[in-house]
Amino acid sequence: MKVKFTETVIRDANQSLIATRMPYSDFEGILEKFDEAGYYSLECWGGATFDSCLRYLDEDPWERLRLIKAKVKKTPLQMLLRGQNILGYKHYPDDVVRLFVRKSAENGMDIFRIFDALNDFRNIQVAVDETLKCGKHAQGCICYTNSPVHTIEKYAEMGIELEKMGVNSICIKDMAGICGPQEAYDLIKALKNSVKIPVFLHTHATTGLGPLTYLKAVEAGVDGIDTAISNFSGGTAQPATETMKYALEQLGYETDLNSAVLKEINDFFAPVKKKFLDNGILDPYVMGTKTDALVYQVPGGMLSNLVNQLKAQDAIDRLDEALAEVPNVRKDLGYPPLVTPLSQMVGVQAVTNVLVGERYKNISKEVKAYLRGEYGRAPGEVNQELVAKCWKPEEIITCRFADTLEPVFEETKKKLGKTARSDEDVLSYIAFPQNAEKFFEKREEKESNTVNYTIEKKEE
Ligand code: CO
């Protein structure tokens, strides 16, 4: 049996360890090598890369994609797409989602890993459909979480639903690294027994379970796993590529990976890692193993948010109460997976309930929108009393939220006029208006400086 490897160093590992601050110039010199390593795919775009390019790195994310594609010619490029949210947390109308997928495909994207935070697959359907229309690989994603309604049977049903939708493969996305080896084994077995398409597993090394979880997933027949080259592996990133290859081959599994090339790639990233350690962006803290998530059953990021929120209100002594309130809020909201932004919404509400001393006396705007159905369908039963506190029955949304949204692309394009030089620019603006605007301004400035410089030179 052969196991496929997706390399995450320039997307998820970059995002998880150094908040996506790696500029293109830091990895440009190794891109061609990726083609020789034997990876199934290279995750390189989507998630926070887009925002970070515009906001911090002064890079056009589309240009980054084209540059990567020009150098990585054989290995399929992969991105993470939040379904109807594209790259952010709000729902966009279908015209934007479709054009975003089409432009991503045109600029070089091959595999679209598409997910919805609530596993409400109505919210990924349009992105999946457009990906398939572009002749690209649509990977349907299932967010992994623990709850009484997230049973093995339920996950198998989700797999069947995705297969029926026409996706080319399925990915289990364990964003918090809380899926244990036995859970992974049972889950992958159930999915492999329910669907014919390949199944991939994505986890993080945060809790230290990662390599064990991958091993049992492989035993259960998983087709591919996500890993990061060792210099950018471990901690909040993925388990190491070289380690997983070594262990799996020793156990008799095949991989297409070439150790000598992996070593070259890893050596290349050693000084990059050192640079980020030296400038403080890579905090050794995130590289360690943190098992609190296993005790509290909340992701590490959510726990640190809870702690910060309580500290800010001078109430850190209420942490145990807040942690005890988390499962109650989660139950009232119908057990949403604890992924951004739902994890923050549940956490903030739990803290508010504890500090105010009365449950749901204050309800956040986001939780209200969730209760109205703006995020999609909750996995379990939502507390109806709570819904009635916020909304009249006729205000509740049961359709797909994007069905209530009017197209915006053409109108935005007109509004931007010459500022946007391409449809890609318009999409950048729609996704991140303020950051794109600043980026466009800086781009103009830079170019007019270069022009002046050339003129001065001529005059000399
Ligand atoms: Co991830």
Coordinates of N, CA, C and O and ligand atoms in Angstrom, one line a residue, residues 11-12 173 202 204 238, ligand 1:
R11 N 2.4 26.7 3.5 CA 1.0 27.1 3.8 C 0.7 26.9 5.3 O 0.9 27.7 6.2
D12 N 0.3 25.7 5.7 CA -0.2 25.5 7.0 C 0.9 25.6 8.1 O 0.7 26.2 9.1
K173 N -10.4 16.9 8.5 CA -9.5 18.1 8.9 C -9.6 18.2 10.4 O -10.6 18.6 11.0
H202 N -5.8 15.2 7.7 CA -5.0 16.4 8.1 C -5.0 16.6 9.6 O -6.1 16.7 10.1
H204 N -2.6 18.2 13.2 CA -1.5 19.0 13.7 C -0.8 18.3 14.8 O -1.4 17.5 15.5
Q238 N 2.4 20.5 11.3 CA 2.2 19.1 11.1 C 3.4 18.3 11.6 O 4.5 18.8 11.8
Ligands
CO1 CO -4.5 22.8 9.5

